[in-house]
């Protein structure tokens, strides 16, 4: 789980850096930058889903053990 959270932090930081750099230039970002931001968003979403699924599985396992 720690690895997923670390990956999420790195992806989010990379996306934030691209967005902040784009904002500071005061021009519309080029297509390459927009594509990178969008790709990072998809990856962030996927990692968030994996974290949520992992947490759900852990909770289900705890509940099952408590009911045994």
Tab-separated table of N, CA, C and O in Angstrom:
chain	number	residue	atom	x	y	z
A	1	UNK	N	0.825	-1.192	0.000
A	1	UNK	CA	0.000	0.000	0.000
A	1	UNK	C	0.871	1.259	0.000
A	1	UNK	O	0.538	2.222	-0.695
A	2	UNK	N	1.950	1.239	0.749
A	2	UNK	CA	2.839	2.406	0.781
A	2	UNK	C	3.384	2.733	-0.605
A	2	UNK	O	3.518	3.905	-0.955
A	3	UNK	N	3.671	1.683	-1.388
A	3	UNK	CA	4.201	1.909	-2.735
A	3	UNK	C	3.182	2.636	-3.612
A	3	UNK	O	3.539	3.524	-4.379
A	4	UNK	N	1.915	2.248	-3.479
A	4	UNK	CA	0.862	2.910	-4.257
A	4	UNK	C	0.712	4.368	-3.850
A	4	UNK	O	0.556	5.251	-4.694
A	5	UNK	N	0.758	4.629	-2.556
A	5	UNK	CA	0.620	6.005	-2.079
A	5	UNK	C	1.813	6.862	-2.502
A	5	UNK	O	1.645	8.036	-2.846
A	6	UNK	N	3.004	6.274	-2.516
A	6	UNK	CA	4.180	7.007	-2.986
A	6	UNK	C	4.081	7.302	-4.480
A	6	UNK	O	4.427	8.394	-4.931
A	7	UNK	N	3.606	6.321	-5.246
A	7	UNK	CA	3.408	6.526	-6.684
A	7	UNK	C	2.383	7.626	-6.924
A	7	UNK	O	2.593	8.510	-7.765
A	8	UNK	N	1.299	7.597	-6.173
A	8	UNK	CA	0.271	8.626	-6.305
A	8	UNK	C	0.849	10.013	-6.029
A	8	UNK	O	0.572	10.968	-6.763
A	9	UNK	N	1.663	10.113	-5.002
A	9	UNK	CA	2.285	11.399	-4.670
A	9	UNK	C	3.196	11.881	-5.799
A	9	UNK	O	3.182	13.072	-6.151
A	10	UNK	N	3.967	10.975	-6.394
A	10	UNK	CA	4.866	11.368	-7.489
A	10	UNK	C	4.082	11.801	-8.729
A	10	UNK	O	4.422	12.803	-9.375
A	11	UNK	N	3.041	11.040	-9.061
A	11	UNK	CA	2.226	11.396	-10.224
A	11	UNK	C	1.543	12.747	-10.026
A	11	UNK	O	1.524	13.578	-10.943
A	12	UNK	N	0.996	12.958	-8.845
A	12	UNK	CA	0.313	14.215	-8.540
A	12	UNK	C	1.284	15.387	-8.582
A	12	UNK	O	0.964	16.454	-9.128
A	13	UNK	N	2.473	15.193	-8.043
A	13	UNK	CA	3.482	16.257	-8.064
A	13	UNK	C	3.892	16.595	-9.493
A	13	UNK	O	4.042	17.775	-9.843
A	14	UNK	N	4.057	15.577	-10.324
A	14	UNK	CA	4.440	15.811	-11.721
A	14	UNK	C	3.354	16.578	-12.461
A	14	UNK	O	3.637	17.523	-13.209
A	15	UNK	N	2.094	16.185	-12.231
A	15	UNK	CA	0.988	16.875	-12.881
A	15	UNK	C	0.898	18.324	-12.391
A	15	UNK	O	0.738	19.245	-13.187
A	16	UNK	N	1.018	18.505	-11.094
A	16	UNK	CA	0.956	19.857	-10.521
A	16	UNK	C	2.056	20.740	-11.096
A	16	UNK	O	1.824	21.907	-11.430
A	17	UNK	N	3.256	20.179	-11.244
A	17	UNK	CA	4.374	20.947	-11.793
A	17	UNK	C	4.085	21.387	-13.229
A	17	UNK	O	4.334	22.538	-13.589
A	18	UNK	N	3.558	20.495	-14.039
A	18	UNK	CA	3.213	20.859	-15.422
A	18	UNK	C	2.147	21.946	-15.463
A	18	UNK	O	2.242	22.893	-16.260
A	19	UNK	N	1.142	21.813	-14.618
A	19	UNK	CA	0.061	22.806	-14.600
A	19	UNK	C	0.579	24.155	-14.124
A	19	UNK	O	0.267	25.200	-14.713
A	20	UNK	N	1.396	24.150	-13.073
A	20	UNK	CA	1.935	25.416	-12.555
A	20	UNK	C	2.865	26.078	-13.576
A	20	UNK	O	2.819	27.297	-13.757
A	21	UNK	N	3.677	25.300	-14.242
A	21	UNK	CA	4.563	25.844	-15.275
A	21	UNK	C	3.740	26.459	-16.399
A	21	UNK	O	4.048	27.552	-16.885
A	22	UNK	N	2.672	25.775	-16.797
A	22	UNK	CA	1.791	26.304	-17.839
A	22	UNK	C	1.128	27.596	-17.390
A	22	UNK	O	0.997	28.543	-18.176
A	23	UNK	N	0.711	27.649	-16.135
A	23	UNK	CA	0.047	28.843	-15.622
A	23	UNK	C	1.004	30.030	-15.581
A	23	UNK	O	0.610	31.164	-15.881
A	24	UNK	N	2.241	29.777	-15.246
A	24	UNK	CA	3.221	30.864	-15.136
A	24	UNK	C	3.604	31.447	-16.485
A	24	UNK	O	3.973	32.617	-16.565
A	25	UNK	N	3.520	30.660	-17.553
A	25	UNK	CA	3.903	31.175	-18.872
A	25	UNK	C	2.834	32.079	-19.470
A	25	UNK	O	3.107	32.810	-20.405
A	26	UNK	N	1.625	31.997	-18.928
A	26	UNK	CA	0.507	32.844	-19.354
A	26	UNK	C	0.145	32.654	-20.829
A	26	UNK	O	-0.465	33.511	-21.447
A	27	UNK	N	0.567	31.534	-21.381
A	27	UNK	CA	0.156	31.177	-22.733
A	27	UNK	C	-0.545	29.829	-22.660
A	27	UNK	O	-0.405	29.093	-21.685
A	28	UNK	N	-1.288	29.516	-23.706
A	28	UNK	CA	-1.978	28.230	-23.723
A	28	UNK	C	-0.940	27.121	-23.869
A	28	UNK	O	-0.037	27.224	-24.701
A	29	UNK	N	-1.048	26.067	-23.061
A	29	UNK	CA	-0.059	24.988	-23.139
A	29	UNK	C	-0.073	24.309	-24.504
A	29	UNK	O	-1.124	24.207	-25.147
A	30	UNK	N	1.088	23.845	-24.930
A	30	UNK	CA	1.148	23.137	-26.212
A	30	UNK	C	0.492	21.765	-26.079
A	30	UNK	O	0.209	21.294	-24.983
A	31	UNK	N	0.241	21.147	-27.206
A	31	UNK	CA	-0.457	19.855	-27.222
A	31	UNK	C	0.295	18.781	-26.441
A	31	UNK	O	-0.324	17.934	-25.797
A	32	UNK	N	1.612	18.788	-26.499
A	32	UNK	CA	2.409	17.804	-25.781
A	32	UNK	C	2.198	17.936	-24.269
A	32	UNK	O	2.015	16.933	-23.573
A	33	UNK	N	2.205	19.159	-23.772
A	33	UNK	CA	1.993	19.397	-22.343
A	33	UNK	C	0.586	18.988	-21.935
A	33	UNK	O	0.399	18.338	-20.901
A	34	UNK	N	-0.396	19.333	-22.748
A	34	UNK	CA	-1.778	18.946	-22.445
A	34	UNK	C	-1.927	17.422	-22.419
A	34	UNK	O	-2.623	16.870	-21.559
A	35	UNK	N	-1.262	16.762	-23.344
A	35	UNK	CA	-1.317	15.291	-23.387
A	35	UNK	C	-0.679	14.694	-22.135
A	35	UNK	O	-1.209	13.743	-21.556
A	36	UNK	N	0.437	15.249	-21.702
A	36	UNK	CA	1.096	14.759	-20.488
A	36	UNK	C	0.204	14.947	-19.262
A	36	UNK	O	0.097	14.056	-18.418
A	37	UNK	N	-0.434	16.117	-19.177
A	37	UNK	CA	-1.338	16.390	-18.050
A	37	UNK	C	-2.494	15.403	-18.053
A	37	UNK	O	-2.855	14.846	-17.008
A	38	UNK	N	-3.071	15.156	-19.219
A	38	UNK	CA	-4.200	14.227	-19.333
A	38	UNK	C	-3.773	12.801	-19.006
A	38	UNK	O	-4.489	12.068	-18.307
A	39	UNK	N	-2.613	12.396	-19.488
A	39	UNK	CA	-2.113	11.051	-19.203
A	39	UNK	C	-1.859	10.878	-17.708
A	39	UNK	O	-2.191	9.841	-17.125
A	40	UNK	N	-1.293	11.890	-17.091
A	40	UNK	CA	-1.077	11.831	-15.642
A	40	UNK	C	-2.406	11.726	-14.898
A	40	UNK	O	-2.524	10.984	-13.924
A	41	UNK	N	-3.418	12.462	-15.362
A	41	UNK	CA	-4.741	12.401	-14.725
A	41	UNK	C	-5.309	10.985	-14.778
A	41	UNK	O	-5.869	10.492	-13.787
A	42	UNK	N	-5.164	10.331	-15.909
A	42	UNK	CA	-5.642	8.951	-16.036
A	42	UNK	C	-4.881	8.006	-15.109
A	42	UNK	O	-5.477	7.135	-14.469
A	43	UNK	N	-3.579	8.195	-15.036
A	43	UNK	CA	-2.770	7.354	-14.156
A	43	UNK	C	-3.084	7.608	-12.695
A	43	UNK	O	-3.142	6.671	-11.892
A	44	UNK	N	-3.294	8.867	-12.334
A	44	UNK	CA	-3.670	9.209	-10.963
A	44	UNK	C	-4.983	8.533	-10.600
A	44	UNK	O	-5.114	7.934	-9.530
A	45	UNK	N	-5.939	8.603	-11.492
A	45	UNK	CA	-7.233	7.974	-11.253
A	45	UNK	C	-7.095	6.464	-11.071
A	45	UNK	O	-7.723	5.869	-10.192
A	46	UNK	N	-6.268	5.848	-11.893
A	46	UNK	CA	-6.062	4.396	-11.790
A	46	UNK	C	-5.424	4.019	-10.457
A	46	UNK	O	-5.841	3.040	-9.826
A	47	UNK	N	-4.446	4.768	-10.033
A	47	UNK	CA	-3.783	4.468	-8.764
A	47	UNK	C	-4.743	4.705	-7.596
A	47	UNK	O	-4.789	3.906	-6.655
A	48	UNK	N	-5.536	5.773	-7.664
A	48	UNK	CA	-6.529	6.019	-6.611
A	48	UNK	C	-7.526	4.865	-6.517
A	48	UNK	O	-7.897	4.449	-5.413
A	49	UNK	N	-7.934	4.337	-7.668
A	49	UNK	CA	-8.851	3.198	-7.684
A	49	UNK	C	-8.195	1.967	-7.062
A	49	UNK	O	-8.828	1.254	-6.275
A	50	UNK	N	-6.948	1.740	-7.387
A	50	UNK	CA	-6.240	0.595	-6.801
A	50	UNK	C	-6.112	0.731	-5.294
A	50	UNK	O	-6.259	-0.244	-4.552
A	51	UNK	N	-5.836	1.938	-4.815
A	51	UNK	CA	-5.735	2.174	-3.376
A	51	UNK	C	-7.075	1.892	-2.709
A	51	UNK	O	-7.146	1.205	-1.686
A	52	UNK	N	-8.153	2.408	-3.288
A	52	UNK	CA	-9.488	2.193	-2.723
A	52	UNK	C	-9.846	0.705	-2.721
A	52	UNK	O	-10.376	0.190	-1.728
A	53	UNK	N	-9.540	0.013	-3.815
A	53	UNK	CA	-9.819	-1.427	-3.884
A	53	UNK	C	-9.016	-2.199	-2.846
A	53	UNK	O	-9.531	-3.114	-2.205
A	54	UNK	N	-7.773	-1.830	-2.691
A	54	UNK	CA	-6.918	-2.492	-1.706
A	54	UNK	C	-7.448	-2.268	-0.297
A	54	UNK	O	-7.507	-3.200	0.509
A	55	UNK	N	-7.857	-1.044	-0.010
A	55	UNK	CA	-8.423	-0.749	1.312
A	55	UNK	C	-9.708	-1.535	1.543
A	55	UNK	O	-9.928	-2.060	2.635
A	56	UNK	N	-10.547	-1.641	0.522
A	56	UNK	CA	-11.789	-2.422	0.638
A	56	UNK	C	-11.490	-3.890	0.906
A	56	UNK	O	-12.137	-4.524	1.747
A	57	UNK	N	-10.500	-4.436	0.198
A	57	UNK	CA	-10.133	-5.839	0.393
A	57	UNK	C	-9.599	-6.081	1.803
A	57	UNK	O	-9.895	-7.107	2.415
A	58	UNK	N	-8.824	-5.150	2.311
A	58	UNK	CA	-8.293	-5.271	3.672
A	58	UNK	C	-9.434	-5.246	4.676
A	58	UNK	O	-9.479	-6.057	5.604
A	59	UNK	N	-10.384	-4.327	4.490
A	59	UNK	CA	-11.523	-4.240	5.407
A	59	UNK	C	-12.379	-5.503	5.348
A	59	UNK	O	-12.830	-5.997	6.379
A	60	UNK	N	-12.598	-6.042	4.140
A	60	UNK	CA	-13.381	-7.276	4.015
A	60	UNK	C	-12.683	-8.442	4.701
A	60	UNK	O	-13.323	-9.259	5.353
A	61	UNK	N	-11.375	-8.498	4.562
A	61	UNK	CA	-10.621	-9.578	5.200
A	61	UNK	C	-10.702	-9.458	6.717
A	61	UNK	O	-10.864	-10.467	7.416
A	62	UNK	N	-10.605	-8.254	7.228
A	62	UNK	CA	-10.722	-8.041	8.684
A	62	UNK	C	-12.110	-8.435	9.174
A	62	UNK	O	-12.256	-9.055	10.222
A	63	UNK	N	-13.120	-8.062	8.422
A	63	UNK	CA	-14.504	-8.393	8.804
A	63	UNK	C	-14.707	-9.900	8.791
A	63	UNK	O	-15.332	-10.459	9.696
A	64	UNK	N	-14.157	-10.567	7.782
A	64	UNK	CA	-14.294	-12.024	7.688
A	64	UNK	C	-13.589	-12.712	8.853
A	64	UNK	O	-14.123	-13.656	9.437
A	65	UNK	N	-12.411	-12.229	9.208
A	65	UNK	CA	-11.686	-12.817	10.348
A	65	UNK	C	-12.422	-12.574	11.650
A	65	UNK	O	-12.455	-13.438	12.521
A	66	UNK	N	-13.025	-11.409	11.776
A	66	UNK	CA	-13.760	-11.087	13.017
A	66	UNK	C	-15.000	-11.957	13.160
A	66	UNK	O	-15.437	-12.233	14.282
A	67	UNK	N	-15.562	-12.391	12.049
A	67	UNK	CA	-16.761	-13.223	12.082
A	67	UNK	C	-16.468	-14.709	12.125
A	67	UNK	O	-17.385	-15.515	12.212
A	68	UNK	N	-15.210	-15.084	12.056
A	68	UNK	CA	-14.857	-16.515	12.122
A	68	UNK	C	-14.922	-17.060	13.529
A	68	UNK	O	-14.903	-16.489	14.514
